[in-house]
mmCIF file of C-alpha atoms in Angstrom:
data_model
loop_
_atom_site.group_PDB
_atom_site.id
_atom_site.type_symbol
_atom_site.label_atom_id
_atom_site.label_comp_id
_atom_site.label_asym_id
_atom_site.label_seq_id
_atom_site.Cartn_x
_atom_site.Cartn_y
_atom_site.Cartn_z
ATOM 1 C CA UNK A 10 107.102 180.755 187.317
ATOM 2 C CA UNK A 11 107.765 181.305 183.733
ATOM 3 C CA UNK A 12 106.662 178.273 182.688
ATOM 4 C CA UNK A 13 103.298 178.749 184.470
ATOM 5 C CA UNK A 14 103.304 181.970 182.692
ATOM 6 C CA UNK A 15 103.779 180.454 179.188
ATOM 7 C CA UNK A 16 101.703 177.664 179.846
ATOM 8 C CA UNK A 17 98.675 178.886 181.844
ATOM 9 C CA UNK A 18 95.609 176.799 181.875
ATOM 10 C CA UNK A 19 92.935 177.860 179.184
ATOM 11 C CA UNK A 20 89.661 179.528 179.932
ATOM 12 C CA UNK A 21 88.258 176.394 180.764
ATOM 13 C CA UNK A 22 90.855 176.058 183.643
ATOM 14 C CA UNK A 23 92.370 173.034 181.489
ATOM 15 C CA UNK A 24 95.873 172.604 180.694
ATOM 16 C CA UNK A 25 96.010 172.070 176.916
ATOM 17 C CA UNK A 26 97.228 168.730 175.773
ATOM 18 C CA UNK A 27 98.462 167.686 172.310
ATOM 19 C CA UNK A 28 95.029 166.028 171.450
ATOM 20 C CA UNK A 29 93.303 169.083 172.437
ATOM 21 C CA UNK A 30 95.502 171.739 170.212
ATOM 22 C CA UNK A 31 96.972 169.892 167.336
ATOM 23 C CA UNK A 32 95.395 169.699 164.470
ATOM 24 C CA UNK A 33 95.027 165.844 162.634
ATOM 25 C CA UNK A 34 97.180 166.298 159.221
ATOM 26 C CA UNK A 35 99.525 168.539 157.820
ATOM 27 C CA UNK A 36 98.800 172.214 159.415
ATOM 28 C CA UNK A 37 98.562 174.748 156.705
ATOM 29 C CA UNK A 38 99.995 178.380 157.850
ATOM 30 C CA UNK A 39 99.985 181.124 155.602
ATOM 31 C CA UNK A 40 102.836 182.937 154.276
ATOM 32 C CA UNK A 41 102.702 185.768 156.434
ATOM 33 C CA UNK A 42 102.340 183.590 159.761
ATOM 34 C CA UNK A 43 105.247 181.351 158.548
ATOM 35 C CA UNK A 44 107.310 184.459 157.839
ATOM 36 C CA UNK A 45 106.408 185.369 161.197
ATOM 37 C CA UNK A 46 107.383 182.802 163.377
ATOM 38 C CA UNK A 47 110.729 182.070 161.227
ATOM 39 C CA UNK A 48 111.471 185.890 161.944
ATOM 40 C CA UNK A 49 110.962 185.681 166.218
ATOM 41 C CA UNK A 50 112.616 182.070 166.107
ATOM 42 C CA UNK A 51 115.492 183.314 164.081
ATOM 43 C CA UNK A 52 116.050 186.178 166.558
ATOM 44 C CA UNK A 53 116.004 183.960 169.551
ATOM 45 C CA UNK A 54 118.476 182.124 168.006
ATOM 46 C CA UNK A 55 120.716 184.689 167.037
ATOM 47 C CA UNK A 56 120.431 186.063 170.733
ATOM 48 C CA UNK A 57 121.920 182.970 172.032
ATOM 49 C CA UNK A 58 125.585 183.729 170.754
ATOM 50 C CA UNK A 59 125.026 187.303 171.748
ATOM 51 C CA UNK A 60 124.590 185.997 175.183
ATOM 52 C CA UNK A 61 128.063 184.402 175.209
ATOM 53 C CA UNK A 62 129.758 187.810 173.937
ATOM 54 C CA UNK A 63 128.296 189.596 176.411
ATOM 55 C CA UNK A 64 129.241 187.348 179.277
ATOM 56 C CA UNK A 65 132.740 187.898 177.986
ATOM 57 C CA UNK A 66 132.954 191.116 177.383
ATOM 58 C CA UNK A 67 131.166 193.110 180.068
ATOM 59 C CA UNK A 68 132.221 193.377 183.697
ATOM 60 C CA UNK A 69 130.615 190.850 185.938
ATOM 61 C CA UNK A 70 128.117 193.059 187.554
ATOM 62 C CA UNK A 71 126.756 194.195 184.246
ATOM 63 C CA UNK A 72 127.199 191.069 182.565
ATOM 64 C CA UNK A 73 124.612 189.224 184.964
ATOM 65 C CA UNK A 74 122.313 191.905 184.364
ATOM 66 C CA UNK A 75 122.302 191.992 180.428
ATOM 67 C CA UNK A 76 122.493 188.398 180.106
ATOM 68 C CA UNK A 77 119.724 187.789 182.218
ATOM 69 C CA UNK A 78 117.936 189.965 180.098
ATOM 70 C CA UNK A 79 118.884 189.176 177.243
ATOM 71 C CA UNK A 80 118.242 185.530 178.121
ATOM 72 C CA UNK A 81 114.601 186.026 178.904
ATOM 73 C CA UNK A 82 113.843 187.633 175.374
ATOM 74 C CA UNK A 83 115.570 184.667 173.638
ATOM 75 C CA UNK A 84 113.372 182.362 175.697
ATOM 76 C CA UNK A 85 110.238 184.588 174.705
ATOM 77 C CA UNK A 86 110.948 185.010 171.274
ATOM 78 C CA UNK A 87 111.553 181.153 170.648
ATOM 79 C CA UNK A 88 108.672 180.324 172.469
ATOM 80 C CA UNK A 89 106.574 182.673 170.613
ATOM 81 C CA UNK A 90 107.666 181.910 167.218
ATOM 82 C CA UNK A 91 108.005 177.986 167.401
ATOM 83 C CA UNK A 92 104.067 177.994 168.823
ATOM 84 C CA UNK A 93 103.321 180.194 165.872
ATOM 85 C CA UNK A 94 104.795 178.040 163.368
ATOM 86 C CA UNK A 95 103.187 174.880 165.103
ATOM 87 C CA UNK A 96 99.933 177.233 164.802
ATOM 88 C CA UNK A 97 99.459 177.019 168.333
ATOM 89 C CA UNK A 98 96.792 179.584 169.702
ATOM 90 C CA UNK A 99 99.167 179.834 172.984
ATOM 91 C CA UNK A 100 101.860 182.250 170.940
ATOM 92 C CA UNK A 101 100.273 185.280 172.530
ATOM 93 C CA UNK A 102 101.730 185.360 176.103
ATOM 94 C CA UNK A 103 105.358 184.950 174.974
ATOM 95 C CA UNK A 104 104.976 187.368 172.234
ATOM 96 C CA UNK A 105 103.773 189.703 174.856
ATOM 97 C CA UNK A 106 106.532 188.640 177.195
ATOM 98 C CA UNK A 107 108.804 189.656 174.302
ATOM 99 C CA UNK A 108 107.437 192.801 173.475
ATOM 100 C CA UNK A 109 107.988 194.169 176.868
ATOM 101 C CA UNK A 110 111.307 192.726 177.288
ATOM 102 C CA UNK A 111 112.422 194.141 174.097
ATOM 103 C CA UNK A 112 110.997 197.626 174.804
ATOM 104 C CA UNK A 113 113.011 197.627 178.003
ATOM 105 C CA UNK A 114 115.899 196.328 176.703
ATOM 106 C CA UNK A 115 115.885 199.248 174.061
ATOM 107 C CA UNK A 116 114.837 201.773 176.665
ATOM 108 C CA UNK A 117 117.874 200.919 179.131
ATOM 109 C CA UNK A 118 120.163 201.025 176.357
ATOM 110 C CA UNK A 119 119.499 204.360 174.905
ATOM 111 C CA UNK A 120 119.305 205.613 178.967
ATOM 112 C CA UNK A 121 122.543 203.872 179.934
ATOM 113 C CA UNK A 122 124.813 204.468 176.731
ATOM 114 C CA UNK A 123 127.650 206.868 176.691
ATOM 115 C CA UNK A 124 127.532 209.822 174.468
ATOM 116 C CA UNK A 125 129.106 209.436 171.117
ATOM 117 C CA UNK A 126 129.752 205.863 169.409
ATOM 118 C CA UNK A 127 128.052 203.863 172.141
ATOM 119 C CA UNK A 128 124.844 205.863 171.738
ATOM 120 C CA UNK A 129 124.936 205.820 168.102
ATOM 121 C CA UNK A 130 125.058 202.001 168.545
ATOM 122 C CA UNK A 131 122.220 201.948 170.929
ATOM 123 C CA UNK A 132 120.083 203.949 168.496
ATOM 124 C CA UNK A 133 120.899 201.765 165.820
ATOM 125 C CA UNK A 134 119.969 198.513 167.501
ATOM 126 C CA UNK A 135 116.785 199.867 168.872
ATOM 127 C CA UNK A 136 115.481 201.284 165.357
ATOM 128 C CA UNK A 137 116.844 197.949 163.221
ATOM 129 C CA UNK A 138 115.998 195.468 165.564
ATOM 130 C CA UNK A 139 114.840 195.608 169.116
ATOM 131 C CA UNK A 140 111.706 198.300 168.070
ATOM 132 C CA UNK A 141 110.494 196.280 165.154
ATOM 133 C CA UNK A 142 110.740 192.906 166.989
ATOM 134 C CA UNK A 143 108.760 194.743 170.037
ATOM 135 C CA UNK A 144 106.055 196.201 167.491
ATOM 136 C CA UNK A 145 105.863 192.465 165.582
ATOM 137 C CA UNK A 146 105.420 190.653 169.176
ATOM 138 C CA UNK A 147 102.943 193.413 170.072
ATOM 139 C CA UNK A 148 100.747 192.826 166.975
ATOM 140 C CA UNK A 149 101.008 188.909 167.470
ATOM 141 C CA UNK A 150 99.825 189.454 170.940
ATOM 142 C CA UNK A 151 97.049 191.828 170.459
ATOM 143 C CA UNK A 152 95.896 189.853 167.251
ATOM 144 C CA UNK A 153 92.121 188.373 168.417
ATOM 145 C CA UNK A 154 92.197 184.833 168.296
ATOM 146 C CA UNK A 155 90.177 182.938 165.244
ATOM 147 C CA UNK A 156 87.231 181.278 166.265
ATOM 148 C CA UNK A 157 86.978 177.518 166.148
ATOM 149 C CA UNK A 158 84.539 174.958 167.362
ATOM 150 C CA UNK A 159 86.010 172.864 170.365
ATOM 151 C CA UNK A 160 86.113 169.032 169.826
ATOM 152 C CA UNK A 161 85.763 168.652 173.881
ATOM 153 C CA UNK A 162 81.690 169.326 174.431
ATOM 154 C CA UNK A 163 81.184 166.263 176.700
ATOM 155 C CA UNK A 164 80.515 166.057 180.049
ATOM 156 C CA UNK A 165 83.249 167.648 182.545
ATOM 157 C CA UNK A 166 84.306 170.106 180.087
ATOM 158 C CA UNK A 167 84.803 172.748 182.923
ATOM 159 C CA UNK A 168 82.051 175.296 181.808
ATOM 160 C CA UNK A 169 78.875 173.524 183.208
ATOM 161 C CA UNK A 170 76.836 174.914 180.254
ATOM 162 C CA UNK A 171 76.687 171.690 178.450
ATOM 163 C CA UNK A 172 79.804 173.239 176.042
ATOM 164 C CA UNK A 173 83.612 174.097 176.689
ATOM 165 C CA UNK A 174 85.333 177.105 175.916
ATOM 166 C CA UNK A 175 87.795 176.526 173.147
ATOM 167 C CA UNK A 176 91.340 177.122 174.110
ATOM 168 C CA UNK A 177 93.055 180.023 173.287
ATOM 169 C CA UNK A 178 89.505 182.008 172.124
ATOM 170 C CA UNK A 179 86.568 183.828 173.702
ATOM 171 C CA UNK A 180 84.091 181.709 171.729
ATOM 172 C CA UNK A 181 81.920 179.031 173.070
ATOM 173 C CA UNK A 182 81.365 175.629 171.676
ATOM 174 C CA UNK A 183 78.527 173.177 172.279
ATOM 175 C CA UNK A 184 75.002 173.691 172.890
ATOM 176 C CA UNK A 185 73.305 175.367 175.971
ATOM 177 C CA UNK A 186 71.966 178.778 177.448
ATOM 178 C CA UNK A 187 73.976 181.519 178.114
ATOM 179 C CA UNK A 188 75.961 184.694 176.134
ATOM 180 C CA UNK A 189 79.329 183.107 175.898
ATOM 181 C CA UNK A 190 80.925 186.043 176.442
#
């Protein structure tokens, strides 16, 4: 189910293949995009040892819920970060999922923390890690796609208008009638 959500077909009804979304030659990322991809990937990798700590220190009933939530966060962060580093336009779905999961994690942490040191730790983790990462992921998910021309404008492109919809964007490529939006 998760693979379907993160790797859903593009607007033309086809799944993106390596030849349809990988640019030929070196991929040039801006400094900001590279930094954002590294932050997301690093955060996803940092959650992996945290999963082991949670599984070993929490009671079994609580550990299952927290480990699953943090594992989903790690998977979404790693998917979004690595796709962003590869300049893959499909980084938006896992970034949106990570934003929602991180926000939910911060809210649940604050709601279930006992007064005192545990609550102070929950506030510190929410302010220093979870909420800034959620904001970054939400910004990445909401950013409009760059308009690029599709190389798949031949017959059978799926649109029926003589051109194809570009994977990851809402722009039409090719020639033909219609508004395209």
